[in-house]
Amino acid sequence: MDSLAQILQRVREEARRRNVRWTNQRQVIVETFITCGEHITVEELHRRARAADPTVSSATVYRTINMLVEIGVATKRQFGPGSASFECSFIKEHHDHLVCLGCGRIIEFHQDLIEQMQEQVAREHGFRLSHHRLELFGTCAECQAQSGDVEDDAVANDNTAPGS
Amino acid sequence: MDSLAQILQRVREEARRRNVRWTNQRQVIVETFITCGEHITVEELHRRARAADPTVSSATVYRTINMLVEIGVATKRQFGPGSASFECSFIKEHHDHLVCLGCGRIIEFHQDLIEQMQEQVAREHGFRLSHHRLELFGTCAECQAQSGDVEDDAVANDNTAPGS
DNA sequence: ATGGATGCAAAGTATTTGCAACCTG
DNA sequence: CAGGTTGCAAATACTTTGCATCCAT
């Protein structure tokens, strides 16, 4: 849980160590990324970065975010099909995600008991855990209200349904 | 946990109910899909279906698998970027995955308490769940033994590292 | 017959990459 | 200055879609 300045510092050091040059585009993109505080897509990151420097192209955003992932500063997440999301690895405590299939909203949560049970499952199978990924998909309260009662079988039959 | 014939039956009934015509391509694709027994990509499904009917195009495989997802027979899973995988919703009970980072082995497990806690988390946020994805990554017993006695700290899964 | 289904190819997304100009160190 | 970096556009990879033809009902 470092401060933003510390993270930026860390990235720049790593960049120097790797002989990576620090261009204005990188400064802008990295700054935008680590201060956004939550998941962000390349498209959105590009949009915001362009506010600070209109010359930033999406290709450079892709290249930069991929570099951040490589040096462990960003984490890539693929919430279903569509664009990937990225989040800063140092800003937040560990958390899992609740994803609304209606509006795409993402809520973070942390449930200690679930974590503990995961540890137990791992233990039962002789595994030593390194990390995990837990995503719950469903419909948020607002989307439920909005789509009213015209509820197709889309999300209704979740008994036999998907999962895993 | 229906038999393959029952599932096929079910799909055909649903098809009739929806006024969906039962072409040979569909027969072949659906049959191939429900008998494959595990995750399969569109590409692989297409490859296998063509063995039974060379006229099957990938467009039709996409259209058919999407129909299966729509009627709840198939589940789409996006393992990171790249092609999506599909699996039959009825062949297996719901399960989560324990993935060994050493040998790639995948163990399926089911933990009721975890499922219940997930439901609770969803409830707390006003979500209606449709499905979830839980994957635990770590090292299996054999790989631990093999790689020697490097007795690291039992890596907690809430470090700053990647993977929610 | 009638309208849904198919194959093909073109169009869409999301992301990467080749290249010549450009800029950091 | 050297060589990493950039924007642009073309290239990839995966999936969807328009259209003329075909076929299940």
Coordinates of N, CA and C in Angstrom, one line a residue, chain A:
Chain A
M1 N 0.8 -1.2 0.0 CA 0.0 0.0 0.0 C 0.9 1.2 0.0
D2 N 1.5 1.5 -1.1 CA 2.4 2.6 -1.2 C 1.7 3.8 -1.6
S3 N 2.3 5.0 -1.5 CA 1.6 6.2 -1.9 C 1.8 6.3 -3.4
L4 N 1.0 7.1 -4.1 CA 1.1 7.3 -5.5 C 2.5 7.7 -5.9
A5 N 3.1 8.6 -5.2 CA 4.4 9.1 -5.5 C 5.4 7.9 -5.4
Q6 N 5.2 7.1 -4.4 CA 6.2 6.0 -4.3 C 6.1 5.0 -5.4
I7 N 4.8 4.8 -5.9 CA 4.7 3.9 -7.0 C 5.3 4.4 -8.3
L8 N 5.0 5.7 -8.5 CA 5.6 6.4 -9.7 C 7.1 6.3 -9.6
Q9 N 7.6 6.5 -8.4 CA 9.1 6.4 -8.2 C 9.5 5.0 -8.6
R10 N 8.8 4.0 -8.1 CA 9.2 2.7 -8.3 C 9.2 2.3 -9.8
V11 N 8.2 2.8 -10.5 CA 8.1 2.5 -11.9 C 9.3 3.2 -12.7
R12 N 9.6 4.4 -12.3 CA 10.7 5.1 -13.0 C 12.0 4.4 -12.7
E13 N 12.2 3.9 -11.5 CA 13.4 3.2 -11.2 C 13.5 2.0 -12.0
E14 N 12.4 1.2 -12.0 CA 12.4 0.0 -12.8 C 12.7 0.3 -14.3
A15 N 12.1 1.4 -14.7 CA 12.3 1.8 -16.1 C 13.8 2.1 -16.4
R16 N 14.4 2.8 -15.5 CA 15.8 3.1 -15.6 C 16.7 1.8 -15.7
R17 N 16.3 1.0 -14.7 CA 17.0 -0.3 -14.6 C 17.0 -1.1 -15.9
R18 N 15.8 -0.9 -16.6 CA 15.6 -1.7 -17.8 C 16.1 -0.9 -19.1
N19 N 16.6 0.2 -18.8 CA 17.0 1.0 -20.0 C 15.8 1.5 -20.8
V20 N 14.7 1.7 -20.1 CA 13.5 2.2 -20.7 C 13.5 3.7 -20.6
R21 N 13.3 4.3 -21.7 CA 13.3 5.8 -21.7 C 12.0 6.4 -21.2
W22 N 12.1 7.5 -20.5 CA 11.0 8.1 -19.9 C 10.4 9.2 -20.7
T23 N 9.5 8.9 -21.6 CA 8.9 9.9 -22.5 C 7.8 10.6 -21.8
N24 N 7.3 11.7 -22.3 CA 6.2 12.4 -21.8 C 4.9 11.5 -21.8
Q25 N 4.8 10.8 -22.9 CA 3.7 9.9 -23.1 C 3.6 8.9 -21.9
R26 N 4.7 8.3 -21.6 CA 4.8 7.4 -20.5 C 4.4 8.0 -19.2
Q27 N 5.0 9.2 -19.0 CA 4.7 9.9 -17.7 C 3.2 10.1 -17.6
V28 N 2.6 10.6 -18.6 CA 1.2 10.9 -18.6 C 0.3 9.6 -18.4
I29 N 0.7 8.6 -19.2 CA -0.1 7.3 -19.1 C 0.0 6.7 -17.7
V30 N 1.3 6.6 -17.2 CA 1.5 6.0 -15.9 C 0.8 6.8 -14.8
E31 N 1.0 8.1 -14.9 CA 0.3 8.9 -13.9 C -1.2 8.7 -13.9
T32 N -1.7 8.8 -15.1 CA -3.2 8.6 -15.2 C -3.6 7.3 -14.6
F33 N -2.8 6.3 -15.0 CA -3.2 4.9 -14.5 C -3.1 4.7 -13.0
I34 N -2.0 5.1 -12.4 CA -2.0 4.9 -11.0 C -2.8 5.8 -10.1
T35 N -3.3 6.9 -10.7 CA -4.2 7.8 -10.0 C -5.6 7.5 -10.2
C36 N -5.9 6.6 -11.2 CA -7.3 6.3 -11.5 C -8.0 5.5 -10.4
G37 N -7.2 4.8 -9.6 CA -7.7 4.2 -8.4 C -8.6 3.0 -8.6
E38 N -8.9 2.6 -9.8 CA -9.7 1.4 -10.0 C -9.5 0.8 -11.4
H39 N -10.3 -0.2 -11.7 CA -10.1 -0.8 -13.0 C -10.3 0.2 -14.1
I40 N -9.5 0.0 -15.1 CA -9.7 1.0 -16.3 C -9.3 0.2 -17.5
T41 N -10.0 0.5 -18.6 CA -9.7 -0.1 -19.9 C -8.7 0.7 -20.6
V42 N -8.1 0.1 -21.7 CA -7.2 0.8 -22.5 C -7.9 2.0 -23.1
E43 N -9.1 1.8 -23.6 CA -9.8 2.9 -24.2 C -10.0 4.1 -23.3
E44 N -10.4 3.8 -22.1 CA -10.6 4.9 -21.2 C -9.3 5.5 -20.7
L45 N -8.3 4.7 -20.6 CA -7.0 5.3 -20.2 C -6.5 6.2 -21.3
H46 N -6.7 5.8 -22.5 CA -6.3 6.5 -23.7 C -7.1 7.9 -23.7
R47 N -8.4 7.8 -23.4 CA -9.2 9.0 -23.5 C -8.7 10.0 -22.4
R48 N -8.4 9.5 -21.2 CA -8.0 10.4 -20.2 C -6.5 10.9 -20.4
A49 N -5.7 10.0 -20.9 CA -4.3 10.5 -21.1 C -4.2 11.5 -22.2
R50 N -5.2 11.4 -23.2 CA -5.1 12.4 -24.2 C -5.5 13.8 -23.7
A51 N -6.2 13.9 -22.6 CA -6.6 15.2 -22.0 C -5.3 15.9 -21.6
A52 N -4.3 15.1 -21.1 CA -3.1 15.7 -20.7 C -2.1 15.9 -21.8
D53 N -2.1 15.0 -22.8 CA -1.2 15.1 -23.9 C -1.9 14.5 -25.1
P54 N -2.4 15.3 -26.0 CA -3.2 14.9 -27.1 C -2.5 14.0 -28.1
T55 N -1.2 14.0 -28.0 CA -0.4 13.2 -29.0 C -0.4 11.7 -28.7
V56 N -0.8 11.4 -27.5 CA -0.8 10.0 -27.1 C -1.7 9.1 -27.9
S57 N -1.1 8.1 -28.5 CA -1.9 7.2 -29.3 C -2.3 5.9 -28.5
S58 N -3.3 5.2 -29.0 CA -3.7 4.0 -28.3 C -2.6 2.9 -28.3
A59 N -1.9 2.9 -29.4 CA -0.8 1.9 -29.5 C 0.2 2.1 -28.4
T60 N 0.5 3.4 -28.1 CA 1.4 3.6 -27.0 C 0.8 3.3 -25.6
V61 N -0.5 3.5 -25.5 CA -1.2 3.1 -24.2 C -1.0 1.6 -24.1
Y62 N -1.3 0.9 -25.1 CA -1.2 -0.6 -25.1 C 0.3 -1.0 -24.7
R63 N 1.2 -0.4 -25.4 CA 2.6 -0.7 -25.1 C 3.0 -0.4 -23.7
T64 N 2.5 0.7 -23.2 CA 2.9 1.1 -21.8 C 2.2 0.3 -20.8
I65 N 0.9 0.0 -21.0 CA 0.2 -0.8 -19.9 C 0.8 -2.2 -19.9
N66 N 1.2 -2.7 -21.1 CA 1.8 -4.0 -21.1 C 3.1 -4.0 -20.4
M67 N 3.8 -2.9 -20.5 CA 5.1 -2.8 -19.8 C 4.8 -2.8 -18.3
L68 N 3.8 -2.1 -17.9 CA 3.4 -2.1 -16.4 C 3.1 -3.5 -15.9
V69 N 2.4 -4.2 -16.8 CA 2.0 -5.6 -16.3 C 3.3 -6.4 -16.2
E70 N 4.2 -6.2 -17.1 CA 5.4 -7.0 -17.1 C 6.2 -6.7 -15.9
I71 N 6.3 -5.5 -15.5 CA 7.1 -5.2 -14.3 C 6.3 -5.3 -13.0
G72 N 5.0 -5.8 -13.1 CA 4.3 -6.2 -12.0 C 3.5 -5.0 -11.3
V73 N 3.4 -3.9 -12.0 CA 2.7 -2.8 -11.4 C 1.2 -2.8 -11.7
A74 N 0.9 -3.4 -12.9 CA -0.5 -3.5 -13.3 C -0.9 -4.9 -13.4
T75 N -2.2 -5.2 -13.1 CA -2.7 -6.5 -13.3 C -3.8 -6.5 -14.3
K76 N -3.7 -7.4 -15.2 CA -4.7 -7.5 -16.3 C -5.8 -8.4 -15.9
R77 N -7.0 -8.0 -16.2 CA -8.2 -8.8 -15.9 C -9.1 -8.8 -17.1
Q78 N -9.6 -10.0 -17.4 CA -10.5 -10.2 -18.5 C -11.8 -10.5 -17.9
F79 N -12.7 -9.5 -17.8 CA -14.0 -9.8 -17.3 C -14.9 -10.2 -18.5
G80 N -14.9 -11.5 -18.8 CA -15.7 -11.9 -20.0 C -15.1 -11.4 -21.3
P81 N -15.9 -11.4 -22.3 CA -15.4 -11.0 -23.6 C -15.3 -9.4 -23.6
G82 N -14.8 -8.9 -24.6 CA -14.6 -7.4 -24.6 C -13.3 -7.0 -24.1
S83 N -13.1 -5.7 -24.0 CA -11.9 -5.2 -23.6 C -11.4 -5.7 -22.2
A84 N -10.1 -5.8 -22.0 CA -9.6 -6.2 -20.8 C -9.5 -5.0 -19.9
S85 N -9.5 -5.2 -18.6 CA -9.3 -4.1 -17.6 C -8.0 -4.3 -16.9
F86 N -7.5 -3.1 -16.5 CA -6.2 -3.1 -15.8 C -6.4 -2.4 -14.4
E87 N -5.7 -2.9 -13.4 CA -5.7 -2.2 -12.2 C -4.3 -2.2 -11.6
C88 N -4.0 -1.2 -10.8 CA -2.7 -1.0 -10.2 C -2.6 -2.1 -9.1
S89 N -1.5 -2.8 -9.1 CA -1.3 -3.9 -8.1 C -1.0 -3.4 -6.7
F90 N -0.6 -2.2 -6.5 CA -0.2 -1.7 -5.2 C -1.2 -0.9 -4.4
I91 N -2.1 -0.3 -5.1 CA -3.0 0.6 -4.5 C -4.0 -0.1 -3.5
K92 N -4.4 -1.2 -3.9 CA -5.5 -1.8 -3.1 C -5.1 -3.1 -2.4
E93 N -5.8 -3.5 -1.3 CA -5.7 -4.8 -0.7 C -6.3 -5.8 -1.7
H94 N -6.0 -7.0 -1.4 CA -6.6 -8.0 -2.2 C -8.1 -8.0 -2.2
H95 N -8.8 -8.2 -3.3 CA -10.2 -8.2 -3.3 C -10.7 -9.0 -4.5
D96 N -12.0 -9.4 -4.4 CA -12.6 -10.2 -5.5 C -13.6 -9.3 -6.2
H97 N -14.2 -9.8 -7.2 CA -15.1 -8.9 -8.0 C -16.5 -9.5 -8.2
L98 N -17.4 -8.5 -8.2 CA -18.8 -8.8 -8.4 C -19.1 -8.0 -9.7
V99 N -19.5 -8.7 -10.7 CA -19.7 -8.1 -12.0 C -21.1 -8.1 -12.5
C100 N -21.6 -6.9 -12.8 CA -23.0 -6.9 -13.3 C -23.0 -7.1 -14.8
L101 N -23.8 -8.1 -15.2 CA -23.8 -8.5 -16.6 C -24.7 -7.5 -17.4
G102 N -25.5 -6.7 -16.6 CA -26.4 -5.7 -17.3 C -25.6 -4.5 -17.7
C103 N -25.1 -3.8 -16.7 CA -24.4 -2.5 -16.9 C -22.9 -2.5 -16.9
G104 N -22.3 -3.7 -16.6 CA -20.9 -3.8 -16.6 C -20.2 -3.3 -15.3
R105 N -21.0 -2.7 -14.4 CA -20.5 -2.2 -13.1 C -19.7 -3.3 -12.4
I106 N -18.6 -2.9 -11.8 CA -17.8 -3.9 -11.0 C -17.7 -3.5 -9.6
I107 N -18.1 -4.3 -8.7 CA -18.0 -4.0 -7.3 C -16.9 -4.9 -6.6
E108 N -16.1 -4.4 -5.8 CA -15.1 -5.2 -5.2 C -15.5 -5.6 -3.8
F109 N -15.1 -6.8 -3.4 CA -15.5 -7.2 -2.1 C -14.4 -8.1 -1.5
H110 N -14.4 -8.3 -0.3 CA -13.5 -9.2 0.4 C -14.2 -10.0 1.4
Q111 N -14.1 -11.3 1.4 CA -14.8 -12.1 2.4 C -13.8 -13.0 3.0
D112 N -13.5 -12.8 4.2 CA -12.5 -13.6 4.9 C -12.8 -15.1 4.9
L113 N -14.1 -15.4 5.2 CA -14.4 -16.8 5.3 C -14.2 -17.5 4.0
I114 N -14.5 -16.8 2.9 CA -14.3 -17.5 1.6 C -12.8 -17.7 1.4
E115 N -12.0 -16.8 1.8 CA -10.5 -16.9 1.6 C -10.1 -18.1 2.5
Q116 N -10.6 -18.2 3.7 CA -10.2 -19.3 4.6 C -10.6 -20.7 4.0
M117 N -11.8 -20.7 3.4 CA -12.3 -22.0 2.9 C -11.4 -22.3 1.7
Q118 N -11.0 -21.3 0.9 CA -10.1 -21.6 -0.2 C -8.8 -22.3 0.3
E119 N -8.3 -21.7 1.4 CA -7.1 -22.3 1.9 C -7.3 -23.7 2.3
Q120 N -8.5 -24.0 2.9 CA -8.8 -25.3 3.3 C -8.9 -26.3 2.2
V121 N -9.6 -25.8 1.1 CA -9.7 -26.7 -0.1 C -8.3 -27.0 -0.6
A122 N -7.4 -26.0 -0.7 CA -6.1 -26.2 -1.1 C -5.3 -27.2 -0.3
R123 N -5.5 -27.0 1.0 CA -4.8 -27.9 2.0 C -5.3 -29.3 1.8
E124 N -6.6 -29.5 1.6 CA -7.2 -30.9 1.4 C -6.6 -31.5 0.2
H125 N -6.2 -30.8 -0.8 CA -5.6 -31.4 -2.0 C -4.1 -31.3 -2.0
G126 N -3.5 -30.9 -0.9 CA -2.1 -30.8 -0.8 C -1.5 -29.7 -1.6
F127 N -2.3 -28.7 -2.0 CA -1.8 -27.6 -2.8 C -1.2 -26.5 -1.8
R128 N -0.2 -25.8 -2.4 CA 0.2 -24.6 -1.7 C -0.2 -23.5 -2.6
L129 N -1.1 -22.6 -2.1 CA -1.7 -21.6 -3.0 C -0.8 -20.4 -3.2
S130 N -0.9 -19.9 -4.4 CA -0.1 -18.7 -4.7 C -1.1 -17.5 -4.9
H131 N -2.2 -17.7 -5.6 CA -3.2 -16.7 -5.7 C -4.4 -17.3 -6.2
H132 N -5.5 -16.5 -6.3 CA -6.7 -17.0 -6.9 C -7.5 -15.9 -7.6
R133 N -8.5 -16.4 -8.2 CA -9.3 -15.5 -9.0 C -10.8 -15.8 -8.7
L134 N -11.5 -14.9 -8.2 CA -12.9 -15.2 -7.9 C -13.8 -14.0 -8.5
E135 N -14.7 -14.4 -9.4 CA -15.6 -13.4 -9.9 C -17.0 -13.9 -9.9
L136 N -17.9 -13.1 -9.4 CA -19.3 -13.4 -9.3 C -20.0 -12.6 -10.4
F137 N -20.7 -13.3 -11.2 CA -21.5 -12.6 -12.3 C -23.0 -12.6 -12.0
G138 N -23.6 -11.5 -12.2 CA -25.0 -11.4 -12.0 C -25.6 -10.1 -12.4
T139 N -26.7 -9.8 -11.8 CA -27.4 -8.5 -12.2 C -27.5 -7.7 -10.9
C140 N -27.1 -6.4 -11.0 CA -27.1 -5.5 -9.9 C -28.5 -5.1 -9.6
A141 N -28.7 -4.5 -8.4 CA -30.1 -4.1 -8.0 C -30.7 -3.2 -9.0
E142 N -30.0 -2.2 -9.5 CA -30.5 -1.2 -10.4 C -31.0 -1.9 -11.7
C143 N -30.1 -2.7 -12.2 CA -30.5 -3.4 -13.5 C -31.7 -4.3 -13.3
Q144 N -31.8 -4.9 -12.2 CA -33.0 -5.7 -11.9 C -34.2 -4.9 -12.0
A145 N -34.1 -3.7 -11.3 CA -35.3 -2.8 -11.2 C -35.6 -2.3 -12.6
Q146 N -34.6 -1.9 -13.3 CA -34.7 -1.3 -14.6 C -35.4 -2.3 -15.6
S147 N -34.9 -3.5 -15.7 CA -35.4 -4.4 -16.7 C -36.7 -5.0 -16.1
G148 N -37.1 -4.5 -15.0 CA -38.4 -4.8 -14.4 C -38.7 -6.3 -14.3
D149 N -39.9 -6.7 -14.8 CA -40.3 -8.1 -14.7 C -40.2 -8.8 -16.0
V150 N -39.8 -8.1 -17.1 CA -39.7 -8.8 -18.4 C -38.4 -9.6 -18.4
E151 N -38.3 -10.5 -17.4 CA -37.1 -11.3 -17.3 C -37.0 -12.6 -18.1
D152 N -36.3 -12.5 -19.1 CA -36.1 -13.7 -20.0 C -35.4 -14.8 -19.1
D153 N -35.1 -15.9 -19.8 CA -34.5 -17.0 -19.1 C -33.0 -16.7 -19.0
A154 N -32.6 -15.5 -19.4 CA -31.2 -15.1 -19.5 C -30.5 -15.4 -18.2
V155 N -31.0 -14.9 -17.1 CA -30.3 -15.1 -15.8 C -31.2 -15.9 -14.9
A156 N -32.4 -16.2 -15.3 CA -33.3 -16.8 -14.4 C -32.9 -18.2 -13.9
N157 N -32.7 -19.1 -14.8 CA -32.4 -20.5 -14.4 C -30.9 -20.7 -14.1
D158 N -30.6 -20.4 -12.9 CA -29.2 -20.5 -12.5 C -28.9 -21.7 -11.7
N159 N -29.8 -22.6 -11.6 CA -29.6 -23.8 -10.9 C -28.7 -24.8 -11.6
T160 N -29.3 -25.2 -12.7 CA -28.5 -26.1 -13.6 C -27.4 -25.4 -14.2
A161 N -27.5 -24.1 -14.2 CA -26.7 -23.3 -15.1 C -25.2 -23.3 -14.8
P162 N -24.6 -22.5 -15.6 CA -23.2 -22.2 -15.7 C -22.5 -22.3 -14.3
G163 N -21.4 -21.6 -14.3 CA -20.8 -21.5 -13.0 C -19.4 -22.0 -13.1
S164 N -18.9 -22.5 -12.1 CA -17.5 -22.9 -12.1 C -16.6 -21.8 -12.0

